[in-house]
Tab-separated table of C-alpha atoms in Angstrom:
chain	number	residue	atom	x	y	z
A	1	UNK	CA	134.637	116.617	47.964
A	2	UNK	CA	131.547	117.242	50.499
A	3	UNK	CA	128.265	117.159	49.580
A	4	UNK	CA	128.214	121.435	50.343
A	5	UNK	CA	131.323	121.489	48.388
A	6	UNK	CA	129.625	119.518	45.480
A	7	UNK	CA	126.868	121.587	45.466
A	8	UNK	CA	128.550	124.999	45.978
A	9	UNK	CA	130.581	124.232	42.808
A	10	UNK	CA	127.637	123.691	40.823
A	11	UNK	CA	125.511	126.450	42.004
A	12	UNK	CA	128.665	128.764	40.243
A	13	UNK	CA	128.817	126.339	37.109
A	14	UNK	CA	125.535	124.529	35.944
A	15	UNK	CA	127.165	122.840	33.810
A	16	UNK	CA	127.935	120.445	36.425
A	17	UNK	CA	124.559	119.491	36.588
A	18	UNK	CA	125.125	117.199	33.467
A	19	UNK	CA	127.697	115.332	36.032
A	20	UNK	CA	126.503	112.106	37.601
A	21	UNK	CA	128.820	112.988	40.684
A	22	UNK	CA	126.468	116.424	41.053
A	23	UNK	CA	123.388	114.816	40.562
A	24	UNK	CA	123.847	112.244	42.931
A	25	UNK	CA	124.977	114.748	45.423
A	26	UNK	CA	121.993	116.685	44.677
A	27	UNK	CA	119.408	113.844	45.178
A	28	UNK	CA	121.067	112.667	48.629
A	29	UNK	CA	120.892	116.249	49.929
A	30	UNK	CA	116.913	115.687	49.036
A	31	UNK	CA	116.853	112.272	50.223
A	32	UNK	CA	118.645	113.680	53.679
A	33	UNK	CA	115.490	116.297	53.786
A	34	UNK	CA	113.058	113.609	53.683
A	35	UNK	CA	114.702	112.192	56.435
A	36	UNK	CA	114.940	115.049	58.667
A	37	UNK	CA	118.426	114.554	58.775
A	38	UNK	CA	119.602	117.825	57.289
A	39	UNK	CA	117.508	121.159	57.601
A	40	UNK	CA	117.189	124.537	56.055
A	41	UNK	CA	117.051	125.771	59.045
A	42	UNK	CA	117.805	124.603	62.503
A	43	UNK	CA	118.198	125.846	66.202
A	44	UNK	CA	121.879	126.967	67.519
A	45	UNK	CA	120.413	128.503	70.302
A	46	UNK	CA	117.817	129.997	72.574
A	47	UNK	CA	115.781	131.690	70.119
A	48	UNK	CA	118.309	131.300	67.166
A	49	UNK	CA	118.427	130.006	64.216
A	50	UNK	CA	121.055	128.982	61.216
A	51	UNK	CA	119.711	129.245	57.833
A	52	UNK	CA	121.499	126.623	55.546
A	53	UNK	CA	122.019	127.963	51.919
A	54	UNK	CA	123.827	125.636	50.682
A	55	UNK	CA	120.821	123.160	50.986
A	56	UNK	CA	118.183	125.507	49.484
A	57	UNK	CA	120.574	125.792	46.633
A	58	UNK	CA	120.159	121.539	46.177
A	59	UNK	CA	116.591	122.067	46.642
A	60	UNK	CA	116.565	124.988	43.595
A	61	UNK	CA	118.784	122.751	41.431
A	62	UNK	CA	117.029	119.635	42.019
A	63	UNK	CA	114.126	120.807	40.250
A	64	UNK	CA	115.828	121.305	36.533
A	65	UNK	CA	117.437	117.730	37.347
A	66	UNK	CA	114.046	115.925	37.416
A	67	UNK	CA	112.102	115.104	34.514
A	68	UNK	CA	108.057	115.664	34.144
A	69	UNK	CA	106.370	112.597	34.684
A	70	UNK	CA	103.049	111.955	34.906
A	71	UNK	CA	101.008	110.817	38.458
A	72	UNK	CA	97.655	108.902	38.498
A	73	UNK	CA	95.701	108.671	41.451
A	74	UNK	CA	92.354	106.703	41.150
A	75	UNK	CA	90.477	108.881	39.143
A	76	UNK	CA	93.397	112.270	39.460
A	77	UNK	CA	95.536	112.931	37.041
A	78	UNK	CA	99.218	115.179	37.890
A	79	UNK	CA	101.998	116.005	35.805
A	80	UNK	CA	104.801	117.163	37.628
A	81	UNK	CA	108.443	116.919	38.680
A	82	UNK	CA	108.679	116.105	41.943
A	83	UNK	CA	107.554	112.357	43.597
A	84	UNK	CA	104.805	112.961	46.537
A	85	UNK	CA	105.615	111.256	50.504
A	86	UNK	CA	105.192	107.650	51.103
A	87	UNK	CA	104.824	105.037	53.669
A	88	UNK	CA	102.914	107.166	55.976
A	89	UNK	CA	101.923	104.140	58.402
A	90	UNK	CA	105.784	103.722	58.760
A	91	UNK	CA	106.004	107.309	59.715
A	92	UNK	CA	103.523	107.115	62.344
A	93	UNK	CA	101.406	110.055	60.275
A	94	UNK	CA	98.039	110.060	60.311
A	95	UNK	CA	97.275	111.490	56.672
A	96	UNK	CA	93.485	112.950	55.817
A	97	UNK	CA	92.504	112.447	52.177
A	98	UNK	CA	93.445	114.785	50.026
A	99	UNK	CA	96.253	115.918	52.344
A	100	UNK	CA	99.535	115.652	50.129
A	101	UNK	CA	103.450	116.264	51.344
A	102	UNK	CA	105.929	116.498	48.363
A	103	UNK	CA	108.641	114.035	48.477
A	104	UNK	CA	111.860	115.958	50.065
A	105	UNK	CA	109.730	117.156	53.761
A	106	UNK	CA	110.176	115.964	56.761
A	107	UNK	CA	106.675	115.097	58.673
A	108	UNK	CA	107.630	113.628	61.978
A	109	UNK	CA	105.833	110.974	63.510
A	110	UNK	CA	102.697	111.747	65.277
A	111	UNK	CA	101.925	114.424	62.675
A	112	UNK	CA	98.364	114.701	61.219
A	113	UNK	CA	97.695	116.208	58.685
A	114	UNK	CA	94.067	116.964	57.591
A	115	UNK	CA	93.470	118.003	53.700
A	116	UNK	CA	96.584	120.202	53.425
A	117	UNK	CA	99.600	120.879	51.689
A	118	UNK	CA	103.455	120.225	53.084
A	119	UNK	CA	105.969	121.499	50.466
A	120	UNK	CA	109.558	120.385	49.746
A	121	UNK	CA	112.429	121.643	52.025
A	122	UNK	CA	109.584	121.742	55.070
A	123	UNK	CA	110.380	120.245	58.069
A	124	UNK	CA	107.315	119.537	60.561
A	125	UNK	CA	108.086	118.021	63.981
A	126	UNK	CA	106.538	115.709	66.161
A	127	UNK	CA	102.587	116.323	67.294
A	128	UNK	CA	101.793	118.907	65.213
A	129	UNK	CA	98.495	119.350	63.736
A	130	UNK	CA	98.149	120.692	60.267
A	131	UNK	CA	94.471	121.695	59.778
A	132	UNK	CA	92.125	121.859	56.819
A	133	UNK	CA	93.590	123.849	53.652
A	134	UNK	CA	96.671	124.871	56.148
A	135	UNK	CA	99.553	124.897	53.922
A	136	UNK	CA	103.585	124.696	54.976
A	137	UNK	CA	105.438	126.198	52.706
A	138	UNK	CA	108.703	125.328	50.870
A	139	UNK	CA	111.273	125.292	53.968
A	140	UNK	CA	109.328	126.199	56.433
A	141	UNK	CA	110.444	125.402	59.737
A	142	UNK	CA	107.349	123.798	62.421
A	143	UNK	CA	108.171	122.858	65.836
A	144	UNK	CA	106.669	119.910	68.053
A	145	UNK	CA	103.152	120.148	69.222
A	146	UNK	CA	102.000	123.389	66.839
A	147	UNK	CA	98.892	123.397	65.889
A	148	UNK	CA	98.418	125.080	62.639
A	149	UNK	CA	94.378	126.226	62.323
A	150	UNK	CA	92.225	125.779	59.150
A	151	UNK	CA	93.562	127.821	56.222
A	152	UNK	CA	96.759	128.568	58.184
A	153	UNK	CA	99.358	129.998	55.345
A	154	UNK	CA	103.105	129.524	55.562
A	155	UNK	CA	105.204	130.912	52.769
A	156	UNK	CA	107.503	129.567	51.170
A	157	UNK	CA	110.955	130.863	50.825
A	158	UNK	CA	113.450	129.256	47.961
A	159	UNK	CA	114.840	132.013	46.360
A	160	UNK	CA	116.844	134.949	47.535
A	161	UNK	CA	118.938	131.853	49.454
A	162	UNK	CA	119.593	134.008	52.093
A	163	UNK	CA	116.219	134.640	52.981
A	164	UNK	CA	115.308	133.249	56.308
A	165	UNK	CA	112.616	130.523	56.116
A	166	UNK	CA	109.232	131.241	58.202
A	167	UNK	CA	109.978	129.469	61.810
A	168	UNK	CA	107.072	128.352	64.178
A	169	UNK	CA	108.458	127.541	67.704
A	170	UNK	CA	107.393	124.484	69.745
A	171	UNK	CA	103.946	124.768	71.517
A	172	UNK	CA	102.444	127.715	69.109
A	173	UNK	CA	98.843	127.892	68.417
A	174	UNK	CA	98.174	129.773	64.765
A	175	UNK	CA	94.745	130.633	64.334
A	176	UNK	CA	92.543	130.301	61.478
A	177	UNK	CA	93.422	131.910	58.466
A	178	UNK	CA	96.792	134.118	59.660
A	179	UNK	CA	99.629	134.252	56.872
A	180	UNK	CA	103.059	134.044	58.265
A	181	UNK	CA	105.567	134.751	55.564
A	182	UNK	CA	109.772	134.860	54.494
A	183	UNK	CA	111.320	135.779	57.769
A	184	UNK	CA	108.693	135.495	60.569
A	185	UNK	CA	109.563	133.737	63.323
A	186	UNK	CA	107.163	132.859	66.109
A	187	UNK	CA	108.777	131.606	69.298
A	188	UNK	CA	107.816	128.954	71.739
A	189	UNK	CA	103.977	128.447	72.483
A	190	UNK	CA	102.774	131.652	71.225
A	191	UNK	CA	98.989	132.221	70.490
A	192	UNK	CA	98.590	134.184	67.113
A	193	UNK	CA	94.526	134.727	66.574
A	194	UNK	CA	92.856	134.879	63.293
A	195	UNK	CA	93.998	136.716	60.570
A	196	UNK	CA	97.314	137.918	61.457
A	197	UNK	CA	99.555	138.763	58.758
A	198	UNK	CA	103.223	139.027	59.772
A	199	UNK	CA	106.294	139.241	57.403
A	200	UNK	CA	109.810	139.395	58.115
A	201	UNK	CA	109.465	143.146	58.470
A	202	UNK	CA	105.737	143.884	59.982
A	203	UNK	CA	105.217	145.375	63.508
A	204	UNK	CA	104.786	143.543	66.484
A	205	UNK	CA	103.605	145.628	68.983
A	206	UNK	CA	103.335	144.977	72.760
A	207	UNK	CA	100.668	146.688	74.238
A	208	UNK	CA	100.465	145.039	77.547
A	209	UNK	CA	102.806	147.553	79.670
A	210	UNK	CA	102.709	151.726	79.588
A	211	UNK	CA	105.073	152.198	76.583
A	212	UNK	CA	105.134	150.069	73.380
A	213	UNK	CA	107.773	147.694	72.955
A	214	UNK	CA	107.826	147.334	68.949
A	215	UNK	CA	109.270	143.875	67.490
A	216	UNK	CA	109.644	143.373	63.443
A	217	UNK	CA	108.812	139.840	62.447
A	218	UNK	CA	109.402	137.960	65.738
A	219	UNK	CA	106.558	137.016	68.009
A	220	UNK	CA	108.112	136.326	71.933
A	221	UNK	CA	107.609	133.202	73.382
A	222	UNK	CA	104.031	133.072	75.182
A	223	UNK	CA	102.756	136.281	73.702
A	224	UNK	CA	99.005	136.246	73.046
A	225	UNK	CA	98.698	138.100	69.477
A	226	UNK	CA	95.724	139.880	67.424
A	227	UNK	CA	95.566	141.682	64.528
A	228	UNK	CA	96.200	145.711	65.021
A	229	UNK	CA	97.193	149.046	62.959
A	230	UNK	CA	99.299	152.007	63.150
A	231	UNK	CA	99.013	155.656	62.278
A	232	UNK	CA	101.680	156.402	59.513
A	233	UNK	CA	102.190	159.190	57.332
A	234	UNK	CA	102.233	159.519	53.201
A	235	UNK	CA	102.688	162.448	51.301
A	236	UNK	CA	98.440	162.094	50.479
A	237	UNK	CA	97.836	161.900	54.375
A	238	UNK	CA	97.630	159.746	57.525
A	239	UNK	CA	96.623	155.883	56.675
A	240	UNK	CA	96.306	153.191	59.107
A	241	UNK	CA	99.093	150.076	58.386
A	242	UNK	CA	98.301	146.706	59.849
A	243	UNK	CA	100.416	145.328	62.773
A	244	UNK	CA	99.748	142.572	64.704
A	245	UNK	CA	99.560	143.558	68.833
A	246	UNK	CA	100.579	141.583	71.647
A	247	UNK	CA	98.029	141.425	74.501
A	248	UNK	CA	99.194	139.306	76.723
A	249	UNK	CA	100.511	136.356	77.507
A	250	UNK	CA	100.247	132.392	78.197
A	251	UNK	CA	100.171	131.517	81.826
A	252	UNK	CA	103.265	129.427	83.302
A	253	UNK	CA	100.707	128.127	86.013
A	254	UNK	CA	98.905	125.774	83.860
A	255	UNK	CA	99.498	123.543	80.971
A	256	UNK	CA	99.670	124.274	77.329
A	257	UNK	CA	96.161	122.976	76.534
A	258	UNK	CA	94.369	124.697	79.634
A	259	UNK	CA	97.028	127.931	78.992
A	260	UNK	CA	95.780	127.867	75.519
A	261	UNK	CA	92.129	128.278	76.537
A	262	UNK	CA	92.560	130.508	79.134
A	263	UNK	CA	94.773	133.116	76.975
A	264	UNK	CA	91.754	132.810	74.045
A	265	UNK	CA	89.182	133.439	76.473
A	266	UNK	CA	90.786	136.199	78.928
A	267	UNK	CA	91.891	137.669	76.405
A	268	UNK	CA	88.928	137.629	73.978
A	269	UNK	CA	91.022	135.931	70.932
A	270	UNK	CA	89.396	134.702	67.960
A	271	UNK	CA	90.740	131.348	66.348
């Protein structure tokens, strides 16, 4: 049997997880995650994206598998299930104290990660700065060269399996303090300023031409974002809902560092 096969069979029967064959199966899937040589999630084209169930459902049974254990530090003290990242200087990661990555992430090399948080099932790509208290949620999907900003939040998403992981595009700048959650996906070097909140389902709203163009969890490649609202109606009245807006967007005529500067200043972005 495959490894998908394996674990389909004992997502229907957890019985099998008493089975050395299952738990073995279970723990390469894992190992394979560390790795970065399966995904969650991964790229079949322009601007789409394959969600793997089958491998959230080794990361969700790989949990009652493990057994508590309990990790000292120096003077810390943890008791959990679930072995934290080594051999950073291996990796080619640059790791900040107390930045921690649970074992079962992928943190490419190049990667630095100031004090910060990198869940299982994540997969962070090469050159990408995670900033102070950012924090990548359980299979959440970061591209190369993203810079996530201080207190950055990306949620995790384990269970419904079919919910689509957050996704952050190559080349995106997240400013300080947004909250990207289950289902966003921001596409290639994107600027999202401070304190956006997008979900799978919130309003994206390009402002930039004479008529709205209205997207629901996807940020375009290159668009310049801020936070926004919306007139909508209740029974008790009219109440403003936040969106986020799109403003503008990255210029093609300059690189992504000078583009990146350019889009916060012209268009009067804080990050």
């Amino acid at each position: 049997m495959t490894l998908q096969q394996l674990i389909e069979e004992a997502w229907t029967d957890r019985t099998k997880l008493q089975e050395a064959q299952t738990t073995d199966a279970i723990r390469e899937v894992i190992e394979n995650l560390e790795k970065g040589r399966m995904r969650v999630a991964e790229p079949t084209g322009e601007g789409k994206w394959q969600v793997n169930q089958w491998i959230k459902k080794a990361v969700l049974m790989y949990f009652p598998i493990q057994k508590m254990e309990t990790i000292k530090v120096g003077p810390f003290e943890f008791h959990d299930k679930m072995a934290l990242k080594e051999n950073y200087e291996q990796l080619g990661v640059r790791v900040v104290p107390h930045a921690i990555a649970r074992y079962g992430a992928y943190v490419a090399k190049g990667v630095i990660m100031m004090p910060s948080y990198i869940n299982i099932g994540a997969y962070v790509d090469e050159g990408t700065m995670v900033d102070t208290w950012a924090t990548v949620g359980s299979c959440a999907q970061v591209g190369k060269n993203v810079h996530l900003s201080g207190g950055v939040g990306l949620g995790g998403v384990l269970e419904p399996v079919q919910a689509s992981p957050v996704i952050v595009e190559d080349g995106a700048f997240i400013g300080s303090r947004c909250i990207l959650v289950e289902g966003c996906h921001i596409g290639k070097e994107a600027v999202v300023g401070a304190n956006v909140c997008i979900t799978g389902s919130s309003k994206i709203i390009d402002v930039t031409q004479p008529e709205p163009v209205i997207y629901n969890g996807y940020v375009p490649p290159r668009s310049v974002v801020i936070p926004g609202s919306y007139t909508k109606q209740f029974p008790a009245g009219d109440y403003q809902v936040p969106c986020a807006l799109i403003i503008g967007q990255r210029k093609e005529s300059t690189d992504l560092k000078t583009s990146l500067n350019e889009a916060l200043r012209e268009n009067s972005v804080a990050v």
